[in-house]
PDB file of N, CA, C and O in Angstrom:
ATOM      1  N   MET A   7       6.161  20.221  -7.475  1.00 74.00           N
ATOM      2  CA  MET A   7       6.107  18.998  -8.258  1.00 74.00           C
ATOM      3  C   MET A   7       4.739  18.877  -8.926  1.00 74.00           C
ATOM      4  O   MET A   7       3.740  19.300  -8.366  1.00 74.00           O
ATOM      5  N   ALA A   8       4.738  18.264 -10.094  1.00 90.00           N
ATOM      6  CA  ALA A   8       3.511  18.058 -10.850  1.00 90.00           C
ATOM      7  C   ALA A   8       3.486  16.611 -11.347  1.00 90.00           C
ATOM      8  O   ALA A   8       4.532  16.002 -11.555  1.00 90.00           O
ATOM      9  N   ILE A   9       2.300  16.104 -11.532  1.00 92.00           N
ATOM     10  CA  ILE A   9       2.123  14.765 -12.083  1.00 92.00           C
ATOM     11  C   ILE A   9       1.820  14.896 -13.565  1.00 92.00           C
ATOM     12  O   ILE A   9       0.908  15.620 -13.963  1.00 92.00           O
ATOM     13  N   LYS A  10       2.590  14.214 -14.391  1.00 93.00           N
ATOM     14  CA  LYS A  10       2.391  14.224 -15.838  1.00 93.00           C
ATOM     15  C   LYS A  10       1.774  12.884 -16.239  1.00 93.00           C
ATOM     16  O   LYS A  10       2.184  11.829 -15.743  1.00 93.00           O
ATOM     17  N   VAL A  11       0.815  12.930 -17.142  1.00 95.00           N
ATOM     18  CA  VAL A  11       0.144  11.726 -17.619  1.00 95.00           C
ATOM     19  C   VAL A  11       0.727  11.353 -18.977  1.00 95.00           C
ATOM     20  O   VAL A  11       0.670  12.138 -19.928  1.00 95.00           O
ATOM     21  N   ASN A  12       1.308  10.159 -19.073  1.00 95.00           N
ATOM     22  CA  ASN A  12       1.910   9.667 -20.318  1.00 95.00           C
ATOM     23  C   ASN A  12       1.029   8.626 -21.000  1.00 95.00           C
ATOM     24  O   ASN A  12       1.530   7.747 -21.695  1.00 95.00           O
ATOM     25  N   LEU A  13      -0.276   8.725 -20.814  1.00 96.00           N
ATOM     26  CA  LEU A  13      -1.184   7.733 -21.370  1.00 96.00           C
ATOM     27  C   LEU A  13      -1.110   7.699 -22.899  1.00 96.00           C
ATOM     28  O   LEU A  13      -1.119   6.623 -23.497  1.00 96.00           O
ATOM     29  N   SER A  14      -1.004   8.844 -23.532  1.00 96.00           N
ATOM     30  CA  SER A  14      -0.925   8.894 -25.001  1.00 96.00           C
ATOM     31  C   SER A  14       0.256   8.093 -25.516  1.00 96.00           C
ATOM     32  O   SER A  14       0.136   7.336 -26.480  1.00 96.00           O
ATOM     33  N   ARG A  15       1.402   8.267 -24.869  1.00 96.00           N
ATOM     34  CA  ARG A  15       2.613   7.562 -25.297  1.00 96.00           C
ATOM     35  C   ARG A  15       2.449   6.051 -25.167  1.00 96.00           C
ATOM     36  O   ARG A  15       2.763   5.289 -26.088  1.00 96.00           O
ATOM     37  N   VAL A  16       1.919   5.619 -24.026  1.00 97.00           N
ATOM     38  CA  VAL A  16       1.748   4.184 -23.791  1.00 97.00           C
ATOM     39  C   VAL A  16       0.722   3.603 -24.773  1.00 97.00           C
ATOM     40  O   VAL A  16       0.923   2.516 -25.325  1.00 97.00           O
ATOM     41  N   MET A  17      -0.353   4.343 -25.012  1.00 97.00           N
ATOM     42  CA  MET A  17      -1.368   3.878 -25.969  1.00 97.00           C
ATOM     43  C   MET A  17      -0.770   3.755 -27.371  1.00 97.00           C
ATOM     44  O   MET A  17      -1.049   2.788 -28.088  1.00 97.00           O
ATOM     45  N   LYS A  18       0.045   4.712 -27.759  1.00 97.00           N
ATOM     46  CA  LYS A  18       0.674   4.678 -29.083  1.00 97.00           C
ATOM     47  C   LYS A  18       1.597   3.469 -29.195  1.00 97.00           C
ATOM     48  O   LYS A  18       1.595   2.768 -30.211  1.00 97.00           O
ATOM     49  N   GLU A  19       2.388   3.220 -28.153  1.00 97.00           N
ATOM     50  CA  GLU A  19       3.292   2.068 -28.137  1.00 97.00           C
ATOM     51  C   GLU A  19       2.520   0.755 -28.263  1.00 97.00           C
ATOM     52  O   GLU A  19       2.990  -0.195 -28.887  1.00 97.00           O
ATOM     53  N   ARG A  20       1.326   0.705 -27.649  1.00 97.00           N
ATOM     54  CA  ARG A  20       0.513  -0.522 -27.660  1.00 97.00           C
ATOM     55  C   ARG A  20      -0.437  -0.573 -28.859  1.00 97.00           C
ATOM     56  O   ARG A  20      -1.159  -1.546 -29.042  1.00 97.00           O
ATOM     57  N   GLU A  21      -0.451   0.502 -29.647  1.00 97.00           N
ATOM     58  CA  GLU A  21      -1.310   0.606 -30.829  1.00 97.00           C
ATOM     59  C   GLU A  21      -2.780   0.345 -30.485  1.00 97.00           C
ATOM     60  O   GLU A  21      -3.454  -0.479 -31.104  1.00 97.00           O
ATOM     61  N   ILE A  22      -3.263   1.091 -29.486  1.00 98.00           N
ATOM     62  CA  ILE A  22      -4.654   0.963 -29.056  1.00 98.00           C
ATOM     63  C   ILE A  22      -5.306   2.349 -29.101  1.00 98.00           C
ATOM     64  O   ILE A  22      -4.683   3.345 -28.748  1.00 98.00           O
ATOM     65  N   SER A  23      -6.527   2.396 -29.572  1.00 97.00           N
ATOM     66  CA  SER A  23      -7.242   3.666 -29.679  1.00 97.00           C
ATOM     67  C   SER A  23      -7.898   4.025 -28.349  1.00 97.00           C
ATOM     68  O   SER A  23      -8.094   3.174 -27.483  1.00 97.00           O
ATOM     69  N   LEU A  24      -8.248   5.293 -28.232  1.00 97.00           N
ATOM     70  CA  LEU A  24      -8.943   5.774 -27.039  1.00 97.00           C
ATOM     71  C   LEU A  24     -10.276   5.039 -26.872  1.00 97.00           C
ATOM     72  O   LEU A  24     -10.625   4.617 -25.775  1.00 97.00           O
ATOM     73  N   THR A  25     -10.988   4.865 -27.975  1.00 97.00           N
ATOM     74  CA  THR A  25     -12.283   4.178 -27.940  1.00 97.00           C
ATOM     75  C   THR A  25     -12.127   2.733 -27.481  1.00 97.00           C
ATOM     76  O   THR A  25     -12.879   2.261 -26.620  1.00 97.00           O
ATOM     77  N   GLN A  26     -11.144   2.045 -28.036  1.00 98.00           N
ATOM     78  CA  GLN A  26     -10.927   0.646 -27.666  1.00 98.00           C
ATOM     79  C   GLN A  26     -10.527   0.521 -26.196  1.00 98.00           C
ATOM     80  O   GLN A  26     -11.031  -0.348 -25.484  1.00 98.00           O
ATOM     81  N   LEU A  27      -9.639   1.405 -25.742  1.00 98.00           N
ATOM     82  CA  LEU A  27      -9.209   1.361 -24.342  1.00 98.00           C
ATOM     83  C   LEU A  27     -10.381   1.645 -23.407  1.00 98.00           C
ATOM     84  O   LEU A  27     -10.567   0.942 -22.413  1.00 98.00           O
ATOM     85  N   ALA A  28     -11.191   2.629 -23.736  1.00 97.00           N
ATOM     86  CA  ALA A  28     -12.358   2.963 -22.913  1.00 97.00           C
ATOM     87  C   ALA A  28     -13.296   1.764 -22.797  1.00 97.00           C
ATOM     88  O   ALA A  28     -13.793   1.454 -21.710  1.00 97.00           O
ATOM     89  N   GLU A  29     -13.536   1.084 -23.916  1.00 97.00           N
ATOM     90  CA  GLU A  29     -14.418  -0.088 -23.902  1.00 97.00           C
ATOM     91  C   GLU A  29     -13.844  -1.205 -23.045  1.00 97.00           C
ATOM     92  O   GLU A  29     -14.555  -1.812 -22.250  1.00 97.00           O
ATOM     93  N   GLU A  30     -12.549  -1.481 -23.207  1.00 97.00           N
ATOM     94  CA  GLU A  30     -11.929  -2.583 -22.467  1.00 97.00           C
ATOM     95  C   GLU A  30     -11.797  -2.292 -20.973  1.00 97.00           C
ATOM     96  O   GLU A  30     -11.885  -3.204 -20.156  1.00 97.00           O
ATOM     97  N   VAL A  31     -11.602  -1.018 -20.628  1.00 97.00           N
ATOM     98  CA  VAL A  31     -11.468  -0.635 -19.222  1.00 97.00           C
ATOM     99  C   VAL A  31     -12.840  -0.520 -18.568  1.00 97.00           C
ATOM    100  O   VAL A  31     -12.995  -0.760 -17.380  1.00 97.00           O
ATOM    101  N   GLY A  32     -13.841  -0.114 -19.357  1.00 96.00           N
ATOM    102  CA  GLY A  32     -15.188   0.036 -18.825  1.00 96.00           C
ATOM    103  C   GLY A  32     -15.458   1.420 -18.271  1.00 96.00           C
ATOM    104  O   GLY A  32     -16.200   1.570 -17.298  1.00 96.00           O
ATOM    105  N   ILE A  33     -14.839   2.449 -18.862  1.00 96.00           N
ATOM    106  CA  ILE A  33     -15.117   3.827 -18.477  1.00 96.00           C
ATOM    107  C   ILE A  33     -15.538   4.605 -19.725  1.00 96.00           C
ATOM    108  O   ILE A  33     -15.333   4.144 -20.846  1.00 96.00           O
ATOM    109  N   THR A  34     -16.127   5.756 -19.501  1.00 96.00           N
ATOM    110  CA  THR A  34     -16.614   6.531 -20.636  1.00 96.00           C
ATOM    111  C   THR A  34     -15.444   7.109 -21.428  1.00 96.00           C
ATOM    112  O   THR A  34     -14.364   7.376 -20.885  1.00 96.00           O
ATOM    113  N   LEU A  35     -15.690   7.318 -22.699  1.00 96.00           N
ATOM    114  CA  LEU A  35     -14.702   7.925 -23.572  1.00 96.00           C
ATOM    115  C   LEU A  35     -14.336   9.322 -23.065  1.00 96.00           C
ATOM    116  O   LEU A  35     -13.167   9.718 -23.077  1.00 96.00           O
ATOM    117  N   ALA A  36     -15.331  10.059 -22.579  1.00 96.00           N
ATOM    118  CA  ALA A  36     -15.095  11.413 -22.061  1.00 96.00           C
ATOM    119  C   ALA A  36     -14.154  11.391 -20.859  1.00 96.00           C
ATOM    120  O   ALA A  36     -13.211  12.196 -20.779  1.00 96.00           O
ATOM    121  N   ASN A  37     -14.380  10.484 -19.920  1.00 95.00           N
ATOM    122  CA  ASN A  37     -13.519  10.408 -18.729  1.00 95.00           C
ATOM    123  C   ASN A  37     -12.100   9.977 -19.082  1.00 95.00           C
ATOM    124  O   ASN A  37     -11.134  10.496 -18.526  1.00 95.00           O
ATOM    125  N   LEU A  38     -11.974   9.052 -20.018  1.00 96.00           N
ATOM    126  CA  LEU A  38     -10.644   8.616 -20.435  1.00 96.00           C
ATOM    127  C   LEU A  38      -9.919   9.746 -21.163  1.00 96.00           C
ATOM    128  O   LEU A  38      -8.721   9.949 -20.976  1.00 96.00           O
ATOM    129  N   SER A  39     -10.643  10.506 -21.944  1.00 96.00           N
ATOM    130  CA  SER A  39     -10.069  11.645 -22.650  1.00 96.00           C
ATOM    131  C   SER A  39      -9.550  12.699 -21.673  1.00 96.00           C
ATOM    132  O   SER A  39      -8.468  13.268 -21.864  1.00 96.00           O
ATOM    133  N   ILE A  40     -10.294  12.953 -20.616  1.00 96.00           N
ATOM    134  CA  ILE A  40      -9.869  13.903 -19.580  1.00 96.00           C
ATOM    135  C   ILE A  40      -8.565  13.436 -18.937  1.00 96.00           C
ATOM    136  O   ILE A  40      -7.648  14.226 -18.712  1.00 96.00           O
ATOM    137  N   LEU A  41      -8.464  12.148 -18.682  1.00 95.00           N
ATOM    138  CA  LEU A  41      -7.239  11.601 -18.112  1.00 95.00           C
ATOM    139  C   LEU A  41      -6.087  11.717 -19.107  1.00 95.00           C
ATOM    140  O   LEU A  41      -4.989  12.162 -18.765  1.00 95.00           O
ATOM    141  N   LYS A  42      -6.340  11.348 -20.347  1.00 94.00           N
ATOM    142  CA  LYS A  42      -5.306  11.353 -21.384  1.00 94.00           C
ATOM    143  C   LYS A  42      -4.726  12.745 -21.606  1.00 94.00           C
ATOM    144  O   LYS A  42      -3.525  12.896 -21.821  1.00 94.00           O
ATOM    145  N   THR A  43      -5.552  13.760 -21.535  1.00 93.00           N
ATOM    146  CA  THR A  43      -5.086  15.128 -21.775  1.00 93.00           C
ATOM    147  C   THR A  43      -4.452  15.761 -20.542  1.00 93.00           C
ATOM    148  O   THR A  43      -3.975  16.892 -20.613  1.00 93.00           O
ATOM    149  N   GLY A  44      -4.447  15.036 -19.417  1.00 90.00           N
ATOM    150  CA  GLY A  44      -3.823  15.550 -18.205  1.00 90.00           C
ATOM    151  C   GLY A  44      -4.693  16.528 -17.438  1.00 90.00           C
ATOM    152  O   GLY A  44      -4.213  17.212 -16.542  1.00 90.00           O
ATOM    153  N   LYS A  45      -5.983  16.598 -17.761  1.00 93.00           N
ATOM    154  CA  LYS A  45      -6.889  17.526 -17.094  1.00 93.00           C
ATOM    155  C   LYS A  45      -7.577  16.925 -15.874  1.00 93.00           C
ATOM    156  O   LYS A  45      -8.271  17.624 -15.152  1.00 93.00           O
ATOM    157  N   ALA A  46      -7.368  15.639 -15.639  1.00 93.00           N
ATOM    158  CA  ALA A  46      -7.998  14.968 -14.500  1.00 93.00           C
ATOM    159  C   ALA A  46      -7.361  15.443 -13.198  1.00 93.00           C
ATOM    160  O   ALA A  46      -6.154  15.654 -13.122  1.00 93.00           O
ATOM    161  N   LYS A  47      -8.182  15.603 -12.182  1.00 92.00           N
ATOM    162  CA  LYS A  47      -7.706  15.991 -10.849  1.00 92.00           C
ATOM    163  C   LYS A  47      -7.373  14.771 -10.004  1.00 92.00           C
ATOM    164  O   LYS A  47      -6.639  14.857  -9.028  1.00 92.00           O
ATOM    165  N   ALA A  48      -7.940  13.618 -10.373  1.00 93.00           N
ATOM    166  CA  ALA A  48      -7.736  12.396  -9.600  1.00 93.00           C
ATOM    167  C   ALA A  48      -8.046  11.192 -10.480  1.00 93.00           C
ATOM    168  O   ALA A  48      -8.670  11.330 -11.532  1.00 93.00           O
ATOM    169  N   ILE A  49      -7.601  10.026 -10.036  1.00 94.00           N
ATOM    170  CA  ILE A  49      -7.938   8.773 -10.712  1.00 94.00           C
ATOM    171  C   ILE A  49      -8.118   7.714  -9.637  1.00 94.00           C
ATOM    172  O   ILE A  49      -7.350   7.647  -8.670  1.00 94.00           O
ATOM    173  N   ARG A  50      -9.140   6.909  -9.785  1.00 95.00           N
ATOM    174  CA  ARG A  50      -9.370   5.808  -8.839  1.00 95.00           C
ATOM    175  C   ARG A  50      -8.330   4.721  -9.078  1.00 95.00           C
ATOM    176  O   ARG A  50      -7.942   4.460 -10.218  1.00 95.00           O
ATOM    177  N   PHE A  51      -7.893   4.106  -8.003  1.00 96.00           N
ATOM    178  CA  PHE A  51      -6.948   3.004  -8.146  1.00 96.00           C
ATOM    179  C   PHE A  51      -7.527   1.891  -8.999  1.00 96.00           C
ATOM    180  O   PHE A  51      -6.796   1.263  -9.768  1.00 96.00           O
ATOM    181  N   SER A  52      -8.813   1.639  -8.878  1.00 96.00           N
ATOM    182  CA  SER A  52      -9.429   0.576  -9.670  1.00 96.00           C
ATOM    183  C   SER A  52      -9.376   0.903 -11.165  1.00 96.00           C
ATOM    184  O   SER A  52      -9.167   0.013 -11.996  1.00 96.00           O
ATOM    185  N   THR A  53      -9.517   2.182 -11.509  1.00 96.00           N
ATOM    186  CA  THR A  53      -9.424   2.596 -12.915  1.00 96.00           C
ATOM    187  C   THR A  53      -7.985   2.485 -13.395  1.00 96.00           C
ATOM    188  O   THR A  53      -7.727   1.964 -14.494  1.00 96.00           O
ATOM    189  N   LEU A  54      -7.049   2.944 -12.592  1.00 97.00           N
ATOM    190  CA  LEU A  54      -5.637   2.845 -12.944  1.00 97.00           C
ATOM    191  C   LEU A  54      -5.229   1.381 -13.105  1.00 97.00           C
ATOM    192  O   LEU A  54      -4.516   1.022 -14.057  1.00 97.00           O
ATOM    193  N   ASP A  55      -5.700   0.539 -12.220  1.00 97.00           N
ATOM    194  CA  ASP A  55      -5.420  -0.894 -12.299  1.00 97.00           C
ATOM    195  C   ASP A  55      -5.960  -1.479 -13.597  1.00 97.00           C
ATOM    196  O   ASP A  55      -5.265  -2.224 -14.283  1.00 97.00           O
ATOM    197  N   ALA A  56      -7.191  -1.128 -13.954  1.00 98.00           N
ATOM    198  CA  ALA A  56      -7.804  -1.649 -15.180  1.00 98.00           C
ATOM    199  C   ALA A  56      -7.039  -1.173 -16.416  1.00 98.00           C
ATOM    200  O   ALA A  56      -6.807  -1.951 -17.353  1.00 98.00           O
ATOM    201  N   ILE A  57      -6.643   0.080 -16.439  1.00 98.00           N
ATOM    202  CA  ILE A  57      -5.873   0.618 -17.564  1.00 98.00           C
ATOM    203  C   ILE A  57      -4.544  -0.125 -17.692  1.00 98.00           C
ATOM    204  O   ILE A  57      -4.144  -0.532 -18.787  1.00 98.00           O
ATOM    205  N   CYS A  58      -3.871  -0.327 -16.568  1.00 98.00           N
ATOM    206  CA  CYS A  58      -2.589  -1.025 -16.585  1.00 98.00           C
ATOM    207  C   CYS A  58      -2.734  -2.479 -17.029  1.00 98.00           C
ATOM    208  O   CYS A  58      -1.877  -3.002 -17.744  1.00 98.00           O
ATOM    209  N   ARG A  59      -3.816  -3.112 -16.633  1.00 98.00           N
ATOM    210  CA  ARG A  59      -4.038  -4.498 -17.054  1.00 98.00           C
ATOM    211  C   ARG A  59      -4.239  -4.574 -18.564  1.00 98.00           C
ATOM    212  O   ARG A  59      -3.659  -5.430 -19.227  1.00 98.00           O
ATOM    213  N   VAL A  60      -5.044  -3.675 -19.110  1.00 98.00           N
ATOM    214  CA  VAL A  60      -5.313  -3.675 -20.554  1.00 98.00           C
ATOM    215  C   VAL A  60      -4.052  -3.331 -21.341  1.00 98.00           C
ATOM    216  O   VAL A  60      -3.743  -3.961 -22.352  1.00 98.00           O
ATOM    217  N   LEU A  61      -3.307  -2.329 -20.867  1.00 98.00           N
ATOM    218  CA  LEU A  61      -2.113  -1.886 -21.580  1.00 98.00           C
ATOM    219  C   LEU A  61      -0.865  -2.704 -21.237  1.00 98.00           C
ATOM    220  O   LEU A  61       0.200  -2.488 -21.818  1.00 98.00           O
ATOM    221  N   GLU A  62      -0.995  -3.624 -20.270  1.00 97.00           N
ATOM    222  CA  GLU A  62       0.125  -4.446 -19.810  1.00 97.00           C
ATOM    223  C   GLU A  62       1.320  -3.571 -19.436  1.00 97.00           C
ATOM    224  O   GLU A  62       2.417  -3.698 -19.971  1.00 97.00           O
ATOM    225  N   CYS A  63       1.059  -2.657 -18.498  1.00 97.00           N
ATOM    226  CA  CYS A  63       2.095  -1.733 -18.047  1.00 97.00           C
ATOM    227  C   CYS A  63       1.974  -1.519 -16.547  1.00 97.00           C
ATOM    228  O   CYS A  63       1.091  -2.079 -15.902  1.00 97.00           O
ATOM    229  N   GLN A  64       2.855  -0.713 -16.009  1.00 98.00           N
ATOM    230  CA  GLN A  64       2.851  -0.363 -14.603  1.00 98.00           C
ATOM    231  C   GLN A  64       2.315   1.064 -14.447  1.00 98.00           C
ATOM    232  O   GLN A  64       2.434   1.871 -15.381  1.00 98.00           O
ATOM    233  N   PRO A  65       1.753   1.417 -13.276  1.00 97.00           N
ATOM    234  CA  PRO A  65       1.267   2.786 -13.069  1.00 97.00           C
ATOM    235  C   PRO A  65       2.337   3.837 -13.357  1.00 97.00           C
ATOM    236  O   PRO A  65       2.033   4.905 -13.897  1.00 97.00           O
ATOM    237  N   GLY A  66       3.591   3.539 -13.052  1.00 96.00           N
ATOM    238  CA  GLY A  66       4.684   4.473 -13.308  1.00 96.00           C
ATOM    239  C   GLY A  66       4.951   4.709 -14.782  1.00 96.00           C
ATOM    240  O   GLY A  66       5.627   5.673 -15.148  1.00 96.00           O
ATOM    241  N   ASP A  67       4.437   3.835 -15.647  1.00 97.00           N
ATOM    242  CA  ASP A  67       4.556   4.059 -17.086  1.00 97.00           C
ATOM    243  C   ASP A  67       3.584   5.140 -17.544  1.00 97.00           C
ATOM    244  O   ASP A  67       3.826   5.818 -18.543  1.00 97.00           O
ATOM    245  N   ILE A  68       2.498   5.302 -16.801  1.00 96.00           N
ATOM    246  CA  ILE A  68       1.444   6.249 -17.171  1.00 96.00           C
ATOM    247  C   ILE A  68       1.577   7.561 -16.415  1.00 96.00           C
ATOM    248  O   ILE A  68       1.391   8.637 -16.986  1.00 96.00           O
ATOM    249  N   LEU A  69       1.889   7.486 -15.125  1.00 96.00           N
ATOM    250  CA  LEU A  69       1.966   8.679 -14.282  1.00 96.00           C
ATOM    251  C   LEU A  69       3.399   8.899 -13.827  1.00 96.00           C
ATOM    252  O   LEU A  69       4.013   8.004 -13.251  1.00 96.00           O
ATOM    253  N   VAL A  70       3.930  10.098 -14.076  1.00 94.00           N
ATOM    254  CA  VAL A  70       5.277  10.430 -13.628  1.00 94.00           C
ATOM    255  C   VAL A  70       5.257  11.779 -12.925  1.00 94.00           C
ATOM    256  O   VAL A  70       4.453  12.653 -13.254  1.00 94.00           O
ATOM    257  N   GLN A  71       6.122  11.930 -11.953  1.00 93.00           N
ATOM    258  CA  GLN A  71       6.225  13.189 -11.225  1.00 93.00           C
ATOM    259  C   GLN A  71       7.404  13.971 -11.786  1.00 93.00           C
ATOM    260  O   GLN A  71       8.475  13.425 -12.018  1.00 93.00           O
ATOM    261  N   GLU A  72       7.167  15.264 -12.033  1.00 88.00           N
ATOM    262  CA  GLU A  72       8.252  16.100 -12.530  1.00 88.00           C
ATOM    263  C   GLU A  72       8.193  17.476 -11.877  1.00 88.00           C
ATOM    264  O   GLU A  72       7.163  17.866 -11.324  1.00 88.00           O
ATOM    265  N   ASP A  73       9.301  18.201 -11.956  1.00 84.00           N
ATOM    266  CA  ASP A  73       9.359  19.553 -11.415  1.00 84.00           C
ATOM    267  C   ASP A  73       8.380  20.451 -12.153  1.00 84.00           C
ATOM    268  O   ASP A  73       8.132  20.264 -13.348  1.00 84.00           O
ATOM    269  N   GLU A  74       7.837  21.434 -11.452  1.00 75.00           N
ATOM    270  CA  GLU A  74       6.916  22.398 -12.065  1.00 75.00           C
ATOM    271  C   GLU A  74       7.561  23.062 -13.282  1.00 75.00           C
ATOM    272  O   GLU A  74       6.918  23.281 -14.281  1.00 75.00           O
ATOM    273  N   SER A  75       8.835  23.401 -13.201  1.00 70.00           N
ATOM    274  CA  SER A  75       9.518  24.068 -14.314  1.00 70.00           C
ATOM    275  C   SER A  75       9.569  23.167 -15.540  1.00 70.00           C
ATOM    276  O   SER A  75       9.439  23.627 -16.663  1.00 70.00           O
ATOM    277  N   ASP A  76       9.756  21.840 -15.340  1.00 61.00           N
ATOM    278  CA  ASP A  76       9.742  20.896 -16.448  1.00 61.00           C
ATOM    279  C   ASP A  76       8.362  20.806 -17.069  1.00 61.00           C
ATOM    280  O   ASP A  76       8.210  20.714 -18.276  1.00 61.00           O
ATOM    281  N   ALA A  77       7.318  20.837 -16.222  1.00 55.00           N
ATOM    282  CA  ALA A  77       5.947  20.715 -16.701  1.00 55.00           C
ATOM    283  C   ALA A  77       5.571  21.926 -17.567  1.00 55.00           C
ATOM    284  O   ALA A  77       4.869  21.794 -18.558  1.00 55.00           O
ATOM    285  N   LYS A  78       6.023  23.108 -17.209  1.00 60.00           N
ATOM    286  CA  LYS A  78       5.695  24.318 -17.956  1.00 60.00           C
ATOM    287  C   LYS A  78       6.412  24.367 -19.296  1.00 60.00           C
ATOM    288  O   LYS A  78       5.889  24.863 -20.271  1.00 60.00           O
ATOM    289  N   SER A  79       7.636  23.833 -19.353  1.00 58.00           N
ATOM    290  CA  SER A  79       8.385  23.879 -20.601  1.00 58.00           C
ATOM    291  C   SER A  79       8.012  22.757 -21.551  1.00 58.00           C
ATOM    292  O   SER A  79       8.261  22.820 -22.725  1.00 58.00           O
ATOM    293  N   GLY A  80       7.393  21.671 -21.019  1.00 55.00           N
ATOM    294  CA  GLY A  80       7.083  20.506 -21.843  1.00 55.00           C
ATOM    295  C   GLY A  80       5.701  20.481 -22.220  1.00 55.00           C
ATOM    296  O   GLY A  80       4.963  20.482 -23.005  1.00 55.00           O
TER     297      GLY A  80
END
């Protein structure tokens, strides 16, 4: 199983830029970019909570678990 990050999709739906989200959440643009591209190894609950509050979404809207085979093909 792999965790897929759907932050780009949620940001697009909410029409918010990476820069604006980083400012509102209070994290660096670089760290948010790492999360958005799926290269992050971990995320603090406090950061996930802040992102969800700004985007008015649930953690499951951003992070989803999928089979390894699905992750490689997508």
